């Protein structure tokens, strides 16, 4: 079927209003994602057909305002101003409509072809929030459509209202009534331009917003005179007066169309009393962290072993293929024992925990808890000279530092975004979990525990390591904000969304495809050549020793300064493509095997390490260096992509590395002094 007409629709809204749910419900699978030209901000485009017409839906970034304080706001404003859309659907949360109206007002100033999608209307009814839809339409002079996008209710009416406004256009424009001094200057600025150079009311407002007493020389004489007149009348910034007008208008509209019961939001307030309480928020955060880690560690063991067995069974078939076809043994070593075996290790160790961890955190995000984490830690980050939103990026860094770096896009301030990117590696990703768990279990009592208590023990130790990483993050953020990234911490509007039941099916699908497989794909790409290099180093001899042994001997004097040996340091270096292979490389080097091998039990592995000179001091140093060392190659590539700078990428590499060496050196000195006492 061919469409008789086609239209482009912008989809806008605050974060956490269900905008993506509306987008997915309308477009189904006919969508794709990408970055805006020259920006790291990603967006989605999709198509849907309605009454024989085709509509292209452009999912604009979730923002609170069109005032360009962030790349997201700049993109949304530029797109709407250029007239790229025939109409705009503004999605608002029916449970907190008043604070969502600010963005709606700004968009209506740009285009009258606006449709208000009142999403989550079912939750509003559960909370006994009554909205007079007809009265709201009468006030705003635009279509208002109540929806429940997650259940696909009201979407037909939304598509119908959008079709009508695209074809008939909306000639009645709602106007915010600003203070008389602002209104007078708006008219003067508009009249100062020739009729051939039409200046809209929105354009005049933007001139007023961006003006300061210091930059008036940048404007034409008439505009300059008008702005001088304005500054002579007011004792505050024009921007504050304009923002206040939006807030007052939203309050007046809410009084006319909303009916709220006295305890309409009682359950949310009760939850917030504990989840954001002064004395309860921290224990609850730690308990949830422990729970997520315990589920991840315990739940990943069986599928990890299953994948491991399956992939290494395939290795047996590949070996048989090489033998059957009489192919050279060196080729089998390079491709099977080198490239394939490293890939098998990375996939079997990395996939299960990520497939558990990311959905768990996304469920907490959908429930509405993660924004509370940022709220709870905001004061600590402010004291460190950074943004409270960094708490969210740290959380995602626990799953994968590359994802954590990407999530730093939510931080508006470029300075604070760089701080968050540079310090994200202090959060141990799940690629480092196997090393942390193994070393802890072998040298700090974990072997004395039996299932299921071994999983609990590992989760406790991981929680302690992660808390240590958070403390180091605060310290390094403070150092950066006082040195090369000086500045005053910015304030930010943090949406505290209502608590709502997570959509488990959608969360699992989104987490696996958008995060787990994306990160795994990057890791596989860099792990394959690493497998080749490791095999060559372990099998090519120079004299009586392999290249691997020669390199380890060369590094040994340097590594000993930090309580480690050359093999340990070399394993971390060769583990640059993927942290999961650090311990297997140690085993391979200690045993003299030419390929990665696994050990039957932690007890036999501990015996190997102790026979090779490991002590408690060595184990502590390895734990510290696992927490603080260079990012993996996937994270480095992501930092380069997000910052576009080799300088920041290099610093993100050096910062944790230097920190790790300093901490290990201090620990080494302490142990040596203790031995002398």
PDB file of C-alpha atoms in Angstrom, residues 281-433:
ATOM      1  CA  UNK A 281      18.987   5.989  52.536  1.00  0.00           C
ATOM      2  CA  UNK A 282      22.610   4.826  52.863  1.00  0.00           C
ATOM      3  CA  UNK A 283      21.871   1.438  54.516  1.00  0.00           C
ATOM      4  CA  UNK A 284      19.174   0.747  51.917  1.00  0.00           C
ATOM      5  CA  UNK A 285      21.536   1.660  49.071  1.00  0.00           C
ATOM      6  CA  UNK A 286      24.207  -0.687  50.431  1.00  0.00           C
ATOM      7  CA  UNK A 287      21.664  -3.470  50.977  1.00  0.00           C
ATOM      8  CA  UNK A 288      20.359  -3.159  47.397  1.00  0.00           C
ATOM      9  CA  UNK A 289      23.917  -3.081  46.052  1.00  0.00           C
ATOM     10  CA  UNK A 290      24.699  -6.255  47.969  1.00  0.00           C
ATOM     11  CA  UNK A 291      21.492  -7.906  46.732  1.00  0.00           C
ATOM     12  CA  UNK A 292      22.182  -7.053  43.080  1.00  0.00           C
ATOM     13  CA  UNK A 293      25.770  -8.326  43.356  1.00  0.00           C
ATOM     14  CA  UNK A 294      24.710 -11.516  45.130  1.00  0.00           C
ATOM     15  CA  UNK A 295      22.097 -12.298  42.467  1.00  0.00           C
ATOM     16  CA  UNK A 296      24.624 -11.499  39.742  1.00  0.00           C
ATOM     17  CA  UNK A 297      27.439 -13.603  41.190  1.00  0.00           C
ATOM     18  CA  UNK A 298      25.274 -16.559  42.221  1.00  0.00           C
ATOM     19  CA  UNK A 299      23.062 -16.466  39.164  1.00  0.00           C
ATOM     20  CA  UNK A 300      25.928 -16.224  36.684  1.00  0.00           C
ATOM     21  CA  UNK A 301      27.822 -19.310  37.853  1.00  0.00           C
ATOM     22  CA  UNK A 302      25.677 -21.998  36.237  1.00  0.00           C
ATOM     23  CA  UNK A 303      25.034 -20.307  32.841  1.00  0.00           C
ATOM     24  CA  UNK A 304      28.694 -19.260  32.701  1.00  0.00           C
ATOM     25  CA  UNK A 305      29.810 -22.867  33.182  1.00  0.00           C
ATOM     26  CA  UNK A 306      27.205 -24.034  30.657  1.00  0.00           C
ATOM     27  CA  UNK A 307      28.410 -21.570  28.012  1.00  0.00           C
ATOM     28  CA  UNK A 308      32.026 -22.421  28.846  1.00  0.00           C
ATOM     29  CA  UNK A 309      31.396 -26.152  28.345  1.00  0.00           C
ATOM     30  CA  UNK A 310      29.494 -25.539  25.123  1.00  0.00           C
ATOM     31  CA  UNK A 311      32.106 -23.274  23.590  1.00  0.00           C
ATOM     32  CA  UNK A 312      34.973 -25.578  24.527  1.00  0.00           C
ATOM     33  CA  UNK A 313      33.027 -28.509  23.099  1.00  0.00           C
ATOM     34  CA  UNK A 314      33.001 -26.584  19.842  1.00  0.00           C
ATOM     35  CA  UNK A 315      36.766 -26.189  20.258  1.00  0.00           C
ATOM     36  CA  UNK A 316      37.036 -29.993  20.291  1.00  0.00           C
ATOM     37  CA  UNK A 317      35.141 -30.154  17.004  1.00  0.00           C
ATOM     38  CA  UNK A 318      37.393 -27.478  15.509  1.00  0.00           C
ATOM     39  CA  UNK A 319      40.452 -29.459  16.607  1.00  0.00           C
ATOM     40  CA  UNK A 320      39.057 -32.595  14.972  1.00  0.00           C
ATOM     41  CA  UNK A 321      38.471 -30.581  11.799  1.00  0.00           C
ATOM     42  CA  UNK A 322      42.109 -29.446  11.741  1.00  0.00           C
ATOM     43  CA  UNK A 323      43.353 -33.009  12.352  1.00  0.00           C
ATOM     44  CA  UNK A 324      41.022 -34.521   9.741  1.00  0.00           C
ATOM     45  CA  UNK A 325      42.195 -32.059   7.085  1.00  0.00           C
ATOM     46  CA  UNK A 326      45.857 -32.437   8.108  1.00  0.00           C
ATOM     47  CA  UNK A 327      46.223 -28.685   8.666  1.00  0.00           C
ATOM     48  CA  UNK A 328      49.450 -27.303  10.247  1.00  0.00           C
ATOM     49  CA  UNK A 329      49.623 -27.433  14.052  1.00  0.00           C
ATOM     50  CA  UNK A 330      50.787 -23.820  14.216  1.00  0.00           C
ATOM     51  CA  UNK A 331      47.620 -22.718  12.368  1.00  0.00           C
ATOM     52  CA  UNK A 332      45.518 -24.699  14.845  1.00  0.00           C
ATOM     53  CA  UNK A 333      47.398 -23.028  17.689  1.00  0.00           C
ATOM     54  CA  UNK A 334      46.908 -19.515  16.313  1.00  0.00           C
ATOM     55  CA  UNK A 335      43.242 -19.804  15.347  1.00  0.00           C
ATOM     56  CA  UNK A 336      41.858 -22.306  17.865  1.00  0.00           C
ATOM     57  CA  UNK A 337      44.086 -22.214  20.962  1.00  0.00           C
ATOM     58  CA  UNK A 338      44.792 -18.521  20.501  1.00  0.00           C
ATOM     59  CA  UNK A 339      41.955 -16.507  18.941  1.00  0.00           C
ATOM     60  CA  UNK A 340      39.012 -18.859  19.550  1.00  0.00           C
ATOM     61  CA  UNK A 341      39.934 -19.846  23.119  1.00  0.00           C
ATOM     62  CA  UNK A 342      40.300 -16.232  24.255  1.00  0.00           C
ATOM     63  CA  UNK A 343      36.957 -15.371  22.639  1.00  0.00           C
ATOM     64  CA  UNK A 344      35.365 -18.357  24.390  1.00  0.00           C
ATOM     65  CA  UNK A 345      36.757 -17.166  27.736  1.00  0.00           C
ATOM     66  CA  UNK A 346      35.483 -13.620  27.238  1.00  0.00           C
ATOM     67  CA  UNK A 347      31.994 -14.685  26.149  1.00  0.00           C
ATOM     68  CA  UNK A 348      31.517 -17.361  28.842  1.00  0.00           C
ATOM     69  CA  UNK A 349      32.776 -15.135  31.671  1.00  0.00           C
ATOM     70  CA  UNK A 350      31.327 -11.805  30.508  1.00  0.00           C
ATOM     71  CA  UNK A 351      27.910 -12.619  29.035  1.00  0.00           C
ATOM     72  CA  UNK A 352      26.039 -14.220  31.997  1.00  0.00           C
ATOM     73  CA  UNK A 353      26.809 -11.555  34.646  1.00  0.00           C
ATOM     74  CA  UNK A 354      26.041  -8.730  32.214  1.00  0.00           C
ATOM     75  CA  UNK A 355      22.792 -10.430  31.172  1.00  0.00           C
ATOM     76  CA  UNK A 356      21.790 -10.461  34.864  1.00  0.00           C
ATOM     77  CA  UNK A 357      23.321  -7.204  36.087  1.00  0.00           C
ATOM     78  CA  UNK A 358      22.023  -4.805  33.412  1.00  0.00           C
ATOM     79  CA  UNK A 359      18.364  -5.938  33.651  1.00  0.00           C
ATOM     80  CA  UNK A 360      18.484  -5.683  37.452  1.00  0.00           C
ATOM     81  CA  UNK A 361      19.726  -2.109  37.327  1.00  0.00           C
ATOM     82  CA  UNK A 362      17.278  -1.242  34.555  1.00  0.00           C
ATOM     83  CA  UNK A 363      14.455  -2.611  36.719  1.00  0.00           C
ATOM     84  CA  UNK A 364      15.576  -0.300  39.544  1.00  0.00           C
ATOM     85  CA  UNK A 365      15.672   2.539  37.019  1.00  0.00           C
ATOM     86  CA  UNK A 366      12.152   1.786  35.742  1.00  0.00           C
ATOM     87  CA  UNK A 367      10.875   1.461  39.297  1.00  0.00           C
ATOM     88  CA  UNK A 368      12.151   4.994  39.928  1.00  0.00           C
ATOM     89  CA  UNK A 369      14.922   4.226  42.417  1.00  0.00           C
ATOM     90  CA  UNK A 370      18.094   5.220  40.550  1.00  0.00           C
ATOM     91  CA  UNK A 371      17.164   8.936  40.456  1.00  0.00           C
ATOM     92  CA  UNK A 372      16.862   8.668  44.258  1.00  0.00           C
ATOM     93  CA  UNK A 373      20.430   7.335  44.365  1.00  0.00           C
ATOM     94  CA  UNK A 374      21.579  10.482  42.544  1.00  0.00           C
ATOM     95  CA  UNK A 375      19.562  12.574  45.001  1.00  0.00           C
ATOM     96  CA  UNK A 376      21.116  10.816  48.003  1.00  0.00           C
ATOM     97  CA  UNK A 377      24.674  11.252  46.724  1.00  0.00           C
ATOM     98  CA  UNK A 378      24.243  14.731  45.255  1.00  0.00           C
ATOM     99  CA  UNK A 379      25.641  16.485  48.330  1.00  0.00           C
ATOM    100  CA  UNK A 380      28.758  14.275  48.324  1.00  0.00           C
ATOM    101  CA  UNK A 381      29.398  14.919  44.644  1.00  0.00           C
ATOM    102  CA  UNK A 382      28.795  18.644  45.092  1.00  0.00           C
ATOM    103  CA  UNK A 383      31.486  18.673  47.804  1.00  0.00           C
ATOM    104  CA  UNK A 384      33.727  16.877  45.307  1.00  0.00           C
ATOM    105  CA  UNK A 385      33.102  19.587  42.706  1.00  0.00           C
ATOM    106  CA  UNK A 386      31.070  17.365  40.399  1.00  0.00           C
ATOM    107  CA  UNK A 387      27.470  16.510  39.536  1.00  0.00           C
ATOM    108  CA  UNK A 388      25.016  14.336  41.461  1.00  0.00           C
ATOM    109  CA  UNK A 389      24.089  12.678  38.175  1.00  0.00           C
ATOM    110  CA  UNK A 390      27.509  11.034  38.322  1.00  0.00           C
ATOM    111  CA  UNK A 391      25.924   8.561  40.759  1.00  0.00           C
ATOM    112  CA  UNK A 392      23.877   7.163  37.863  1.00  0.00           C
ATOM    113  CA  UNK A 393      26.916   6.833  35.604  1.00  0.00           C
ATOM    114  CA  UNK A 394      28.795   5.032  38.400  1.00  0.00           C
ATOM    115  CA  UNK A 395      25.933   2.554  38.727  1.00  0.00           C
ATOM    116  CA  UNK A 396      26.100   1.694  35.040  1.00  0.00           C
ATOM    117  CA  UNK A 397      29.898   1.450  35.285  1.00  0.00           C
ATOM    118  CA  UNK A 398      29.444  -1.507  37.618  1.00  0.00           C
ATOM    119  CA  UNK A 399      28.050  -3.459  34.697  1.00  0.00           C
ATOM    120  CA  UNK A 400      30.511  -2.094  32.147  1.00  0.00           C
ATOM    121  CA  UNK A 401      32.713   0.990  32.260  1.00  0.00           C
ATOM    122  CA  UNK A 402      32.118   1.600  28.552  1.00  0.00           C
ATOM    123  CA  UNK A 403      28.375   1.860  29.254  1.00  0.00           C
ATOM    124  CA  UNK A 404      29.094   4.076  32.263  1.00  0.00           C
ATOM    125  CA  UNK A 405      31.131   6.436  30.075  1.00  0.00           C
ATOM    126  CA  UNK A 406      28.329   6.572  27.511  1.00  0.00           C
ATOM    127  CA  UNK A 407      25.784   7.317  30.268  1.00  0.00           C
ATOM    128  CA  UNK A 408      27.814  10.444  31.158  1.00  0.00           C
ATOM    129  CA  UNK A 409      25.871  12.142  28.364  1.00  0.00           C
ATOM    130  CA  UNK A 410      23.130  12.849  30.924  1.00  0.00           C
ATOM    131  CA  UNK A 411      25.431  15.353  32.700  1.00  0.00           C
ATOM    132  CA  UNK A 412      24.839  18.821  31.245  1.00  0.00           C
ATOM    133  CA  UNK A 413      28.034  20.572  32.346  1.00  0.00           C
ATOM    134  CA  UNK A 414      30.949  19.710  29.977  1.00  0.00           C
ATOM    135  CA  UNK A 415      33.405  20.069  32.876  1.00  0.00           C
ATOM    136  CA  UNK A 416      31.475  17.719  35.134  1.00  0.00           C
ATOM    137  CA  UNK A 417      30.881  15.286  32.262  1.00  0.00           C
ATOM    138  CA  UNK A 418      34.650  15.007  31.750  1.00  0.00           C
ATOM    139  CA  UNK A 419      35.182  14.411  35.496  1.00  0.00           C
ATOM    140  CA  UNK A 420      32.588  11.620  35.429  1.00  0.00           C
ATOM    141  CA  UNK A 421      34.214  10.043  32.363  1.00  0.00           C
ATOM    142  CA  UNK A 422      37.728  10.196  33.832  1.00  0.00           C
ATOM    143  CA  UNK A 423      36.695   8.637  37.145  1.00  0.00           C
ATOM    144  CA  UNK A 424      34.236   5.991  35.914  1.00  0.00           C
ATOM    145  CA  UNK A 425      36.950   3.333  35.771  1.00  0.00           C
ATOM    146  CA  UNK A 426      37.232   3.376  39.565  1.00  0.00           C
ATOM    147  CA  UNK A 427      33.998   1.387  39.517  1.00  0.00           C
ATOM    148  CA  UNK A 428      34.946  -2.287  38.983  1.00  0.00           C
ATOM    149  CA  UNK A 429      33.028  -3.644  35.982  1.00  0.00           C
ATOM    150  CA  UNK A 430      31.829  -7.242  35.824  1.00  0.00           C
ATOM    151  CA  UNK A 431      34.888  -8.061  33.714  1.00  0.00           C
ATOM    152  CA  UNK A 432      36.954  -7.549  36.875  1.00  0.00           C
ATOM    153  CA  UNK A 433      34.562  -9.474  39.115  1.00  0.00           C
TER     154      UNK A 433
END
